[in-house]
PDB file of C-alpha atoms in Angstrom:
ATOM      1  CA  THR L   1      98.096 108.631 138.697  1.00 93.00           C
ATOM      2  CA  ILE L   2      94.898 106.589 138.728  1.00 93.00           C
ATOM      3  CA  ASN L   3      92.824 109.652 139.624  1.00 94.00           C
ATOM      4  CA  GLU L   4      94.489 111.769 136.909  1.00 93.00           C
ATOM      5  CA  THR L   5      93.843 109.078 134.313  1.00 93.00           C
ATOM      6  CA  LEU L   6      90.207 108.509 135.253  1.00 93.00           C
ATOM      7  CA  SER L   7      89.619 112.264 135.390  1.00 93.00           C
ATOM      8  CA  ASP L   8      91.084 112.689 131.893  1.00 92.00           C
ATOM      9  CA  MET L   9      88.846 109.904 130.614  1.00 93.00           C
ATOM     10  CA  MET L  10      85.765 111.847 131.760  1.00 92.00           C
ATOM     11  CA  ALA L  11      86.905 115.104 130.109  1.00 91.00           C
ATOM     12  CA  PRO L  12      85.173 116.194 126.899  1.00 90.00           C
ATOM     13  CA  LYS L  13      88.357 115.983 124.808  1.00 89.00           C
ATOM     14  CA  PRO L  14      90.151 112.671 124.147  1.00 89.00           C
ATOM     15  CA  MET L  15      92.828 111.791 126.693  1.00 91.00           C
ATOM     16  CA  ASP L  16      96.466 111.459 125.669  1.00 89.00           C
ATOM     17  CA  ARG L  17      98.382 110.547 128.827  1.00 91.00           C
ATOM     18  CA  LEU L  18     101.862 109.151 129.371  1.00 90.00           C
ATOM     19  CA  VAL L  19     102.386 107.158 132.572  1.00 93.00           C
ATOM     20  CA  VAL L  20     106.032 106.822 133.561  1.00 90.00           C
ATOM     21  CA  GLY L  21     107.205 104.541 136.329  1.00 88.00           C
ATOM     22  CA  ASP L  22     109.865 101.994 137.094  1.00 86.00           C
ATOM     23  CA  VAL L  23     109.256  98.297 136.524  1.00 85.00           C
ATOM     24  CA  GLY L  24     106.866  96.958 139.159  1.00 84.00           C
ATOM     25  CA  PHE L  25     105.635 100.378 140.283  1.00 87.00           C
ATOM     26  CA  GLY L  26     102.021  99.900 139.132  1.00 88.00           C
ATOM     27  CA  LYS L  27     101.653 101.042 135.529  1.00 92.00           C
ATOM     28  CA  THR L  28      99.626  97.921 134.706  1.00 93.00           C
ATOM     29  CA  GLU L  29      97.339  98.624 137.664  1.00 93.00           C
ATOM     30  CA  VAL L  30      96.588 102.064 136.226  1.00 95.00           C
ATOM     31  CA  ALA L  31      95.929 100.458 132.836  1.00 96.00           C
ATOM     32  CA  MET L  32      93.572  97.823 134.271  1.00 96.00           C
ATOM     33  CA  ARG L  33      91.509 100.421 136.102  1.00 96.00           C
ATOM     34  CA  ALA L  34      91.291 102.628 133.013  1.00 96.00           C
ATOM     35  CA  ALA L  35      90.309  99.624 130.866  1.00 96.00           C
ATOM     36  CA  PHE L  36      87.642  98.612 133.374  1.00 96.00           C
ATOM     37  CA  LYS L  37      86.184 102.126 133.410  1.00 96.00           C
ATOM     38  CA  CYS L  38      86.150 102.176 129.622  1.00 95.00           C
ATOM     39  CA  VAL L  39      84.415  98.802 129.329  1.00 96.00           C
ATOM     40  CA  MET L  40      81.876  99.639 132.032  1.00 95.00           C
ATOM     41  CA  GLY L  41      81.105 102.761 129.978  1.00 93.00           C
ATOM     42  CA  LEU L  42      80.102 100.401 127.134  1.00 93.00           C
ATOM     43  CA  LYS L  43      83.130 101.202 124.981  1.00 94.00           C
ATOM     44  CA  GLN L  44      85.793  98.855 123.662  1.00 95.00           C
ATOM     45  CA  CYS L  45      89.383  98.882 124.876  1.00 95.00           C
ATOM     46  CA  VAL L  46      92.547  97.829 123.041  1.00 94.00           C
ATOM     47  CA  VAL L  47      95.772  96.976 124.876  1.00 95.00           C
ATOM     48  CA  LEU L  48      98.872  96.969 122.658  1.00 93.00           C
ATOM     49  CA  ALA L  49     101.996  95.175 123.819  1.00 93.00           C
ATOM     50  CA  PRO L  50     105.276  95.060 121.879  1.00 91.00           C
ATOM     51  CA  THR L  51     105.831  91.306 122.254  1.00 92.00           C
ATOM     52  CA  THR L  52     103.720  88.182 122.179  1.00 93.00           C
ATOM     53  CA  VAL L  53     105.006  87.174 125.615  1.00 94.00           C
ATOM     54  CA  LEU L  54     103.976  90.502 127.173  1.00 94.00           C
ATOM     55  CA  ALA L  55     100.578  90.400 125.433  1.00 95.00           C
ATOM     56  CA  ASP L  56      99.972  86.922 126.856  1.00 95.00           C
ATOM     57  CA  GLN L  57     101.060  88.069 130.325  1.00 95.00           C
ATOM     58  CA  HIS L  58      98.666  91.031 130.158  1.00 96.00           C
ATOM     59  CA  TYR L  59      95.864  88.777 128.943  1.00 96.00           C
ATOM     60  CA  ARG L  60      96.280  86.479 131.941  1.00 96.00           C
ATOM     61  CA  THR L  61      96.532  89.416 134.380  1.00 96.00           C
ATOM     62  CA  PHE L  62      93.515  91.264 132.962  1.00 97.00           C
ATOM     63  CA  SER L  63      91.488  88.019 132.789  1.00 96.00           C
ATOM     64  CA  ARG L  64      92.126  87.247 136.471  1.00 96.00           C
ATOM     65  CA  ARG L  65      91.309  90.812 137.499  1.00 94.00           C
ATOM     66  CA  MET L  66      88.101  91.056 135.481  1.00 94.00           C
ATOM     67  CA  ALA L  67      86.798  87.583 136.334  1.00 94.00           C
ATOM     68  CA  GLY L  68      83.346  87.879 137.833  1.00 92.00           C
ATOM     69  CA  PHE L  69      82.499  90.999 135.815  1.00 95.00           C
ATOM     70  CA  PRO L  70      80.606  91.060 132.522  1.00 94.00           C
ATOM     71  CA  VAL L  71      83.731  91.709 130.463  1.00 95.00           C
ATOM     72  CA  LYS L  72      84.595  89.631 127.398  1.00 95.00           C
ATOM     73  CA  LEU L  73      88.337  89.581 126.701  1.00 96.00           C
ATOM     74  CA  ALA L  74      90.200  88.391 123.625  1.00 96.00           C
ATOM     75  CA  LEU L  75      93.838  87.857 122.733  1.00 95.00           C
ATOM     76  CA  MET L  76      95.260  88.624 119.281  1.00 94.00           C
ATOM     77  CA  THR L  77      98.829  87.512 118.613  1.00 91.00           C
ATOM     78  CA  ARG L  78     100.670  85.320 116.159  1.00 88.00           C
ATOM     79  CA  PHE L  79      99.975  82.302 118.375  1.00 89.00           C
ATOM     80  CA  GLN L  80      96.241  82.386 117.602  1.00 90.00           C
ATOM     81  CA  THR L  81      95.223  80.299 114.612  1.00 92.00           C
ATOM     82  CA  LYS L  82      93.724  81.986 111.531  1.00 93.00           C
ATOM     83  CA  SER L  83      90.263  80.768 112.537  1.00 94.00           C
ATOM     84  CA  GLU L  84      90.678  82.120 116.095  1.00 94.00           C
ATOM     85  CA  GLN L  85      91.830  85.458 114.696  1.00 93.00           C
ATOM     86  CA  LYS L  86      88.907  85.570 112.261  1.00 94.00           C
ATOM     87  CA  LYS L  87      86.441  84.884 115.074  1.00 95.00           C
ATOM     88  CA  THR L  88      88.017  87.610 117.239  1.00 94.00           C
ATOM     89  CA  LEU L  89      87.903  90.085 114.337  1.00 94.00           C
ATOM     90  CA  GLU L  90      84.189  89.378 113.813  1.00 95.00           C
ATOM     91  CA  GLU L  91      83.463  89.760 117.528  1.00 95.00           C
ATOM     92  CA  LEU L  92      85.399  93.043 117.669  1.00 92.00           C
ATOM     93  CA  LYS L  93      83.467  94.428 114.721  1.00 93.00           C
ATOM     94  CA  SER L  94      80.100  93.405 116.167  1.00 95.00           C
ATOM     95  CA  GLY L  95      80.946  94.672 119.657  1.00 93.00           C
ATOM     96  CA  GLN L  96      80.868  91.266 121.358  1.00 95.00           C
ATOM     97  CA  VAL L  97      84.467  91.666 122.602  1.00 95.00           C
ATOM     98  CA  ASP L  98      84.914  94.412 125.178  1.00 95.00           C
ATOM     99  CA  LEU L  99      88.669  94.255 125.671  1.00 96.00           C
ATOM    100  CA  VAL L 100      91.274  92.947 123.248  1.00 96.00           C
ATOM    101  CA  ILE L 101      94.930  92.517 124.112  1.00 96.00           C
ATOM    102  CA  GLY L 102      97.539  91.925 121.463  1.00 93.00           C
ATOM    103  CA  THR L 103     100.603  92.925 119.535  1.00 90.00           C
ATOM    104  CA  SER L 104     100.879  95.268 116.557  1.00 86.00           C
ATOM    105  CA  ARG L 105      98.613  92.740 114.789  1.00 88.00           C
ATOM    106  CA  LEU L 106      95.802  94.892 116.190  1.00 87.00           C
ATOM    107  CA  LEU L 107      96.977  97.808 114.022  1.00 87.00           C
ATOM    108  CA  GLN L 108      96.428  95.990 110.730  1.00 86.00           C
ATOM    109  CA  LYS L 109      93.763  97.115 108.267  1.00 87.00           C
ATOM    110  CA  ASP L 110      91.425  94.163 108.829  1.00 88.00           C
ATOM    111  CA  VAL L 111      90.862  95.102 112.487  1.00 89.00           C
ATOM    112  CA  ARG L 112      87.612  97.019 112.890  1.00 88.00           C
ATOM    113  CA  LEU L 113      86.118  97.939 116.235  1.00 89.00           C
ATOM    114  CA  HIS L 114      82.475  98.572 117.017  1.00 92.00           C
ATOM    115  CA  ASP L 115      82.945 101.477 119.453  1.00 91.00           C
ATOM    116  CA  LEU L 116      86.529 102.139 120.514  1.00 91.00           C
ATOM    117  CA  GLY L 117      86.942 104.118 123.713  1.00 92.00           C
ATOM    118  CA  LEU L 118      90.511 103.540 124.918  1.00 93.00           C
ATOM    119  CA  VAL L 119      93.847 102.418 123.519  1.00 92.00           C
ATOM    120  CA  ILE L 120      96.523 101.416 126.035  1.00 94.00           C
ATOM    121  CA  VAL L 121     100.050 101.230 124.633  1.00 91.00           C
ATOM    122  CA  ASP L 122     102.496  99.383 126.864  1.00 92.00           C
ATOM    123  CA  GLU L 123     106.196 100.087 126.346  1.00 86.00           C
ATOM    124  CA  GLU L 124     105.437 102.762 123.761  1.00 77.00           C
ATOM    125  CA  HIS L 125     109.112 103.195 122.893  1.00 68.00           C
ATOM    126  CA  ARG L 126     109.221  99.655 121.457  1.00 74.00           C
ATOM    127  CA  PHE L 127     106.755 100.442 118.660  1.00 74.00           C
ATOM    128  CA  GLY L 128     108.038 101.702 115.318  1.00 69.00           C
ATOM    129  CA  VAL L 129     107.176 104.809 113.328  1.00 67.00           C
ATOM    130  CA  THR L 130     104.676 102.943 111.115  1.00 73.00           C
ATOM    131  CA  ASP L 131     102.746 101.710 114.142  1.00 75.00           C
ATOM    132  CA  LYS L 132     102.711 105.176 115.685  1.00 69.00           C
ATOM    133  CA  GLU L 133     101.326 106.659 112.459  1.00 71.00           C
ATOM    134  CA  LYS L 134      98.455 104.170 112.634  1.00 72.00           C
ATOM    135  CA  LEU L 135      97.852 105.141 116.261  1.00 73.00           C
ATOM    136  CA  LYS L 136      97.581 108.823 115.284  1.00 69.00           C
ATOM    137  CA  LYS L 137      94.448 108.009 113.287  1.00 70.00           C
ATOM    138  CA  VAL L 138      92.859 106.434 116.365  1.00 65.00           C
ATOM    139  CA  ARG L 139      93.793 109.377 118.550  1.00 64.00           C
ATOM    140  CA  ILE L 140      91.072 111.585 117.068  1.00 71.00           C
ATOM    141  CA  ASN L 141      88.163 109.801 118.763  1.00 82.00           C
ATOM    142  CA  ALA L 142      89.616 107.531 121.440  1.00 89.00           C
ATOM    143  CA  ASP L 143      91.524 108.031 124.659  1.00 92.00           C
ATOM    144  CA  ILE L 144      95.196 107.019 124.552  1.00 90.00           C
ATOM    145  CA  LEU L 145      97.109 105.809 127.614  1.00 93.00           C
ATOM    146  CA  SER L 146     100.814 105.138 127.071  1.00 90.00           C
ATOM    147  CA  LEU L 147     102.897 103.281 129.648  1.00 92.00           C
ATOM    148  CA  SER L 148     106.676 103.358 129.794  1.00 89.00           C
ATOM    149  CA  ALA L 149     109.547 102.933 132.187  1.00 86.00           C
ATOM    150  CA  THR L 150     111.825 104.651 129.663  1.00 82.00           C
ATOM    151  CA  PRO L 151     109.846 107.069 127.457  1.00 79.00           C
ATOM    152  CA  ILE L 152     111.357 108.120 124.155  1.00 76.00           C
ATOM    153  CA  PRO L 153     112.515 111.758 123.993  1.00 79.00           C
ATOM    154  CA  ARG L 154     109.704 112.779 121.619  1.00 77.00           C
ATOM    155  CA  SER L 155     106.973 111.476 123.945  1.00 78.00           C
ATOM    156  CA  LEU L 156     108.638 112.973 126.987  1.00 78.00           C
ATOM    157  CA  HIS L 157     108.982 116.332 125.219  1.00 82.00           C
ATOM    158  CA  GLN L 158     105.300 116.299 124.231  1.00 81.00           C
ATOM    159  CA  ALA L 159     104.322 115.558 127.819  1.00 79.00           C
ATOM    160  CA  LEU L 160     106.583 118.181 129.337  1.00 80.00           C
ATOM    161  CA  THR L 161     105.382 120.879 126.898  1.00 84.00           C
ATOM    162  CA  GLY L 162     101.730 120.134 127.641  1.00 81.00           C
ATOM    163  CA  LEU L 163     100.772 118.408 124.383  1.00 80.00           C
ATOM    164  CA  ARG L 164     100.153 115.225 126.383  1.00 84.00           C
ATOM    165  CA  GLY L 165      99.322 114.627 130.001  1.00 87.00           C
ATOM    166  CA  ILE L 166     102.015 112.985 132.101  1.00 87.00           C
ATOM    167  CA  SER L 167     101.890 111.077 135.350  1.00 87.00           C
ATOM    168  CA  LEU L 168     104.967 109.942 137.224  1.00 86.00           C
ATOM    169  CA  ILE L 169     104.808 106.981 139.566  1.00 88.00           C
ATOM    170  CA  GLN L 170     107.767 107.587 141.841  1.00 85.00           C
ATOM    171  CA  THR L 171     106.809 105.573 144.896  1.00 83.00           C
ATOM    172  CA  ALA L 172     107.156 101.823 144.991  1.00 80.00           C
ATOM    173  CA  PRO L 173     104.107  99.803 146.031  1.00 82.00           C
ATOM    174  CA  THR L 174     103.859  98.737 149.665  1.00 83.00           C
ATOM    175  CA  GLY L 175     106.000  95.696 150.382  1.00 82.00           C
ATOM    176  CA  ARG L 176     108.201  96.054 147.323  1.00 80.00           C
ATOM    177  CA  GLN L 177     111.783  95.122 148.054  1.00 77.00           C
ATOM    178  CA  PRO L 178     114.310  97.838 147.197  1.00 74.00           C
ATOM    179  CA  ILE L 179     116.778  97.307 144.383  1.00 73.00           C
ATOM    180  CA  ILE L 180     120.286  96.989 145.745  1.00 81.00           C
ATOM    181  CA  THR L 181     123.136  97.695 143.356  1.00 83.00           C
ATOM    182  CA  ARG L 182     126.610  96.666 144.331  1.00 88.00           C
ATOM    183  CA  VAL L 183     129.815  97.320 142.439  1.00 91.00           C
ATOM    184  CA  GLY L 184     132.647  94.913 143.083  1.00 91.00           C
ATOM    185  CA  PRO L 185     135.789  93.579 141.463  1.00 92.00           C
ATOM    186  CA  TRP L 186     135.367  91.124 138.598  1.00 88.00           C
ATOM    187  CA  ASP L 187     136.284  87.590 139.534  1.00 84.00           C
TER     188      ASP L 187
END
């Protein structure tokens, strides 16, 4: 999946890839590697998460992973003050921020990016129609990487008919404990 994604990013046409895998199977790892490649190529990367909690979790994970590299990250959610948001918006526009992680706040009209290269959409099925319409405008010039454990039928259909690339992560990472489901009488 990582190789397919990185290969698509180097292709002359913009990537539109759906990565499907169970929870804990490595979708975020694919996203981090794609984001790193994008940023090292001197482009900006946006990571969209459906909730503030998930955006914060991604911010901490990406920050730890990219520590020691010349990557400036920013977080944009409702928990940032107006002044913090304004500063982040200015830095995005001027190109000082390489990677921004946030909620659908990043799809608002006041968000301008200097040189967008990649948009990563986590849990694509949790975004509404309005948000997806805004993403269509971005799709013209930037690569799109969508991550989902449960893709919506429309996205799955597009991937299976060849309109989008699709990667399936079917093997659990080394050391992952199997999920054991037991059915028993209610007590």
